[in-house]
Tab-separated table of C-alpha atoms in Angstrom:
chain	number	residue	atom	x	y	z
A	1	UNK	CA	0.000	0.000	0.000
A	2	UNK	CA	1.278	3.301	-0.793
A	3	UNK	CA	-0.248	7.160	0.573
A	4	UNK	CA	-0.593	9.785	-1.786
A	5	UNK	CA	-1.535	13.398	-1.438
A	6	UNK	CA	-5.030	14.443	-2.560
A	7	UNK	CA	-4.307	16.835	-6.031
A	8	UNK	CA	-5.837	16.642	-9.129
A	9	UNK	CA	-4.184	13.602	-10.734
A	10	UNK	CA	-5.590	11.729	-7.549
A	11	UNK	CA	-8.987	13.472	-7.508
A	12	UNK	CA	-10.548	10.680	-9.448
A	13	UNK	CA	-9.291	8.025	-7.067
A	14	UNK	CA	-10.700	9.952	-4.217
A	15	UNK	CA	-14.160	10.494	-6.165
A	16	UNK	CA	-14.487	6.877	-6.426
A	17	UNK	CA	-13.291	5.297	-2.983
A	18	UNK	CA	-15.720	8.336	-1.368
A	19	UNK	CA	-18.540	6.698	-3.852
A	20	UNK	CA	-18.438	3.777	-1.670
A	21	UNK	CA	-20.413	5.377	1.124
A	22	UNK	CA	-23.796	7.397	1.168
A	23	UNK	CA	-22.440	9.555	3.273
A	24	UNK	CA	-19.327	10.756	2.312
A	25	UNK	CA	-20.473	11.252	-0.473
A	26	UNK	CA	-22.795	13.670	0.313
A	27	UNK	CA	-19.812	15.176	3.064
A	28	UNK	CA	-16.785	14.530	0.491
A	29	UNK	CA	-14.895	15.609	3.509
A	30	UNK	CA	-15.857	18.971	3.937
A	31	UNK	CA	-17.951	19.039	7.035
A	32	UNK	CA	-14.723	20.921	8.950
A	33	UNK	CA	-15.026	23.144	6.079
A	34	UNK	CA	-18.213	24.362	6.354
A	35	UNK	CA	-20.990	26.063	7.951
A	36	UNK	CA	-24.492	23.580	8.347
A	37	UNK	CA	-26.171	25.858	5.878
A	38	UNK	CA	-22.866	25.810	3.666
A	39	UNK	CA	-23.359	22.122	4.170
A	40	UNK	CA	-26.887	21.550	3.265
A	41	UNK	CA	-26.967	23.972	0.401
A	42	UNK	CA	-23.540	23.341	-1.394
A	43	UNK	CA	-21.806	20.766	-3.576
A	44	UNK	CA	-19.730	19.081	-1.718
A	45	UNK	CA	-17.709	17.704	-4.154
A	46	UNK	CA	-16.856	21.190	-6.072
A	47	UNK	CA	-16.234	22.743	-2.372
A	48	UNK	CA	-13.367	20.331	-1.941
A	49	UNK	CA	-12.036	19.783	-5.498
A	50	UNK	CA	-12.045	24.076	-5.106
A	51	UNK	CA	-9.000	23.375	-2.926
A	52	UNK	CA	-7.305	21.094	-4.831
A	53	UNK	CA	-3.283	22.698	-5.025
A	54	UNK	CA	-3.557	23.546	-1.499
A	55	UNK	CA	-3.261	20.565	1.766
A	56	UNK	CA	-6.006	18.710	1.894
A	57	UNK	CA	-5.755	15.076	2.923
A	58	UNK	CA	-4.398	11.685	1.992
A	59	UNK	CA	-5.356	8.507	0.323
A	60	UNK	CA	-4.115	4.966	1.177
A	61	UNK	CA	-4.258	3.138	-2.478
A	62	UNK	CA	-3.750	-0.686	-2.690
A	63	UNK	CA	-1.368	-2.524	-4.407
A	64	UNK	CA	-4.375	-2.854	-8.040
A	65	UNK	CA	-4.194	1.199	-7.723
A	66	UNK	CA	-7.345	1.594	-6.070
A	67	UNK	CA	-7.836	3.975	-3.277
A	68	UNK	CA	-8.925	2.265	-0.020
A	69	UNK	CA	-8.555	4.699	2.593
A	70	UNK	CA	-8.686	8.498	3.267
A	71	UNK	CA	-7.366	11.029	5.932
A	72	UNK	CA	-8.389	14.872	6.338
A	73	UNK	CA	-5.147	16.430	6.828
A	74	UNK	CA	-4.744	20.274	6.757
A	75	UNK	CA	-3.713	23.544	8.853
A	76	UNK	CA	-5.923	23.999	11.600
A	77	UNK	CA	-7.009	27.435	10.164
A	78	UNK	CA	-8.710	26.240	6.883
A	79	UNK	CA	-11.116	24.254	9.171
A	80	UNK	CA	-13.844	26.713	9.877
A	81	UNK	CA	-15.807	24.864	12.398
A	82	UNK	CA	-13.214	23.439	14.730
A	83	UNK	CA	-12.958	27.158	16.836
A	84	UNK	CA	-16.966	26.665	17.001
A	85	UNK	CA	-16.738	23.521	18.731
A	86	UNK	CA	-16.300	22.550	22.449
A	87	UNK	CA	-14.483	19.097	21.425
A	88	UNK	CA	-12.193	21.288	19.229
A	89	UNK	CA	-11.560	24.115	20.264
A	90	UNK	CA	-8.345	25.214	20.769
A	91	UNK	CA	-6.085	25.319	23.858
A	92	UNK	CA	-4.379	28.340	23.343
A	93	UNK	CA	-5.206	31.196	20.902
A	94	UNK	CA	-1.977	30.616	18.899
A	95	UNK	CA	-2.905	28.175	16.063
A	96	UNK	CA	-0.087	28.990	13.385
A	97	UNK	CA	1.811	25.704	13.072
A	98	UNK	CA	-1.013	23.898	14.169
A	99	UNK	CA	-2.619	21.142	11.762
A	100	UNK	CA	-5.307	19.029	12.170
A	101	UNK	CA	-6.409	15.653	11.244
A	102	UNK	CA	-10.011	15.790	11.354
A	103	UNK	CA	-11.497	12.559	9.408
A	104	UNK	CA	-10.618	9.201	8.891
A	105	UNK	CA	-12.682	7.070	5.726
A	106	UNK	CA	-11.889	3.455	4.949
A	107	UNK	CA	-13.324	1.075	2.629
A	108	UNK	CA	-15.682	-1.122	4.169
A	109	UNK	CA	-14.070	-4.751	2.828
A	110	UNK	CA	-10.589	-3.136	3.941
A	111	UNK	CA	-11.503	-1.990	6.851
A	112	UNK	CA	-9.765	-3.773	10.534
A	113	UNK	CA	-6.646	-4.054	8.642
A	114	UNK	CA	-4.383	-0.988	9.308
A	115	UNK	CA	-4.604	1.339	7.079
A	116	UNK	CA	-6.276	3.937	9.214
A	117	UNK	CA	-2.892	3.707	11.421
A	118	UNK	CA	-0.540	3.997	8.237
A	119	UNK	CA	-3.087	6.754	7.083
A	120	UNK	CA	-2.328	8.828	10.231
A	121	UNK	CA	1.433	8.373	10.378
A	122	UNK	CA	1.691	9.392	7.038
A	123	UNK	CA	-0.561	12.620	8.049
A	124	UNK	CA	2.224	13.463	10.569
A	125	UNK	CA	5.052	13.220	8.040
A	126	UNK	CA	3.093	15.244	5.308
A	127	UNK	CA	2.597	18.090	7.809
A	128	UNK	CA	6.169	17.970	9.022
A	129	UNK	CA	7.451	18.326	5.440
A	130	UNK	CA	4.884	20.971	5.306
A	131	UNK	CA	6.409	22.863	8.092
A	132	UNK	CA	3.845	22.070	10.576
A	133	UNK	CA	4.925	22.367	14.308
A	134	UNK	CA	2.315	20.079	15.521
A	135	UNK	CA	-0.795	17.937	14.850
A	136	UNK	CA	-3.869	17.956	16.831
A	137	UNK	CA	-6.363	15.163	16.334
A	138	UNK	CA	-10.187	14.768	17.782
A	139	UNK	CA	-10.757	11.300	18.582
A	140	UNK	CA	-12.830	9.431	20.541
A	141	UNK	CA	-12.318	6.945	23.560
A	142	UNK	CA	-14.053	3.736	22.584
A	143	UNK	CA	-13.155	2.398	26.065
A	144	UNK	CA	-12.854	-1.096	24.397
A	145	UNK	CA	-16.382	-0.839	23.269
A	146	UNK	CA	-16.889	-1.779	19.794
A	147	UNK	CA	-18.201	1.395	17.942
A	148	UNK	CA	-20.051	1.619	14.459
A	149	UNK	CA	-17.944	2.780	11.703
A	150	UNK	CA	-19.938	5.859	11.391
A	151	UNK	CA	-18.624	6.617	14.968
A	152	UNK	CA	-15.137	6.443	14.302
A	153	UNK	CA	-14.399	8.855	11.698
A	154	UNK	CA	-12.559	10.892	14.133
A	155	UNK	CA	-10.270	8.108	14.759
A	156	UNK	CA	-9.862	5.721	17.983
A	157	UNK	CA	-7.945	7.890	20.687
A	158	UNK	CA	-5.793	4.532	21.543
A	159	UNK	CA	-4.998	4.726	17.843
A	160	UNK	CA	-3.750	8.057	18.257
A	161	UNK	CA	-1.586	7.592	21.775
A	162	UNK	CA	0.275	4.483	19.991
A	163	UNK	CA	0.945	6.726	17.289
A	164	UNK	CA	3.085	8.552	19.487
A	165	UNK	CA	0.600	11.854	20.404
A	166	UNK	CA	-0.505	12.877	23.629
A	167	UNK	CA	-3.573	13.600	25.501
A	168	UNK	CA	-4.123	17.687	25.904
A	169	UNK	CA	-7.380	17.333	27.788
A	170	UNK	CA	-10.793	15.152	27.548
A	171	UNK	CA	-13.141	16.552	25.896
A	172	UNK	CA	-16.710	15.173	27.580
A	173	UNK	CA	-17.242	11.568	28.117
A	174	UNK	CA	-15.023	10.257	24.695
A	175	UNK	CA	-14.441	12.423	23.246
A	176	UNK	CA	-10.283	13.851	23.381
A	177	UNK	CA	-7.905	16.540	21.897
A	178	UNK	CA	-4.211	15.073	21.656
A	179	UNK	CA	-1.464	16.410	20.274
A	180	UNK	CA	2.034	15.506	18.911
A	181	UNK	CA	4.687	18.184	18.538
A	182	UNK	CA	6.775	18.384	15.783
């Protein structure tokens, strides 16, 4: 499996691993993005091939060239929503540096296999090339529960601690900010 970055020679790819799922493809990764009424009155799909050329997010393809995976990986600033949230808000006011991995999308018949873990590390190494000084993520605590996939798109937060970030605060009952410097 390799990761490649989200541009327009992989836009098709991403088109057709997020046709796999009702709803991402109605999201196409763009709830972050957006405002609800953006949301429920936009195409989705145009909002995020709009910032194609700019960091967007990764896709794990498989070894027949088909995109199986997909990670939201970007500054924190071009997500709109995350200061209007209690889960992810910031810590301090001081976001420059800061990027965020926000979503996590796997392919149903690949899914329990890894590839949201080598999706993530590979998040952390695109923003560090980038110049990134750390990455926040949003997760949530399954507390060894098994979750529906629709719950996880934030990513597990053991997932996240193994990967080598740490736990800023709790954010409710399981929901978490974590962090890993740079």
């Amino acid at each position: 499996m390799k990761v490649v970055a989200l541009e327009e020679s992989t836009w098709p790819l991403a088109e057709s691993l997020f046709a796999t799922s009702k709803t991402v493809s109605w999201c196409f990764c763009t709830w972050f993005m957006q405002t609800n009424a953006e949301m429920d009155r936009g195409d989705n799909r145009a909002v995020l091939r709009a910032r194609l050329g700019t960091p967007i997010g990764l896709l794990a393809v498989d070894d027949s060239g088909q995109a199986v995976g997909w990670v939201a990986v970007a500054p924190r600033a071009s997500y709109s929503r995350l200061g209007r949230s209690k889960i992810t808000a910031p810590v301090s006011g001081d976001i420059s540096g800061v990027w965020s991995v926000t979503c996590f999308y796997v392919r149903r018949d690949v899914r329990r296999q890894g590839v949201t873990s080598v999706l993530l590390d590979a998040a952390v190494e695109y923003a560090a090339k980038a110049g990134a000084e750390s990455v926040e993520g949003y997760p949530i605590d399954t507390e060894g529960r098994k979750l529906q996939a629709g719950e996880l798109y934030h990513g597990r937060l053991a997932m996240f601690l193994d990967a080598g970030f740490e736990l800023v605060e709790r954010r409710g009952t399981r929901r978490a900010l974590v962090s890993r410097a740079l």
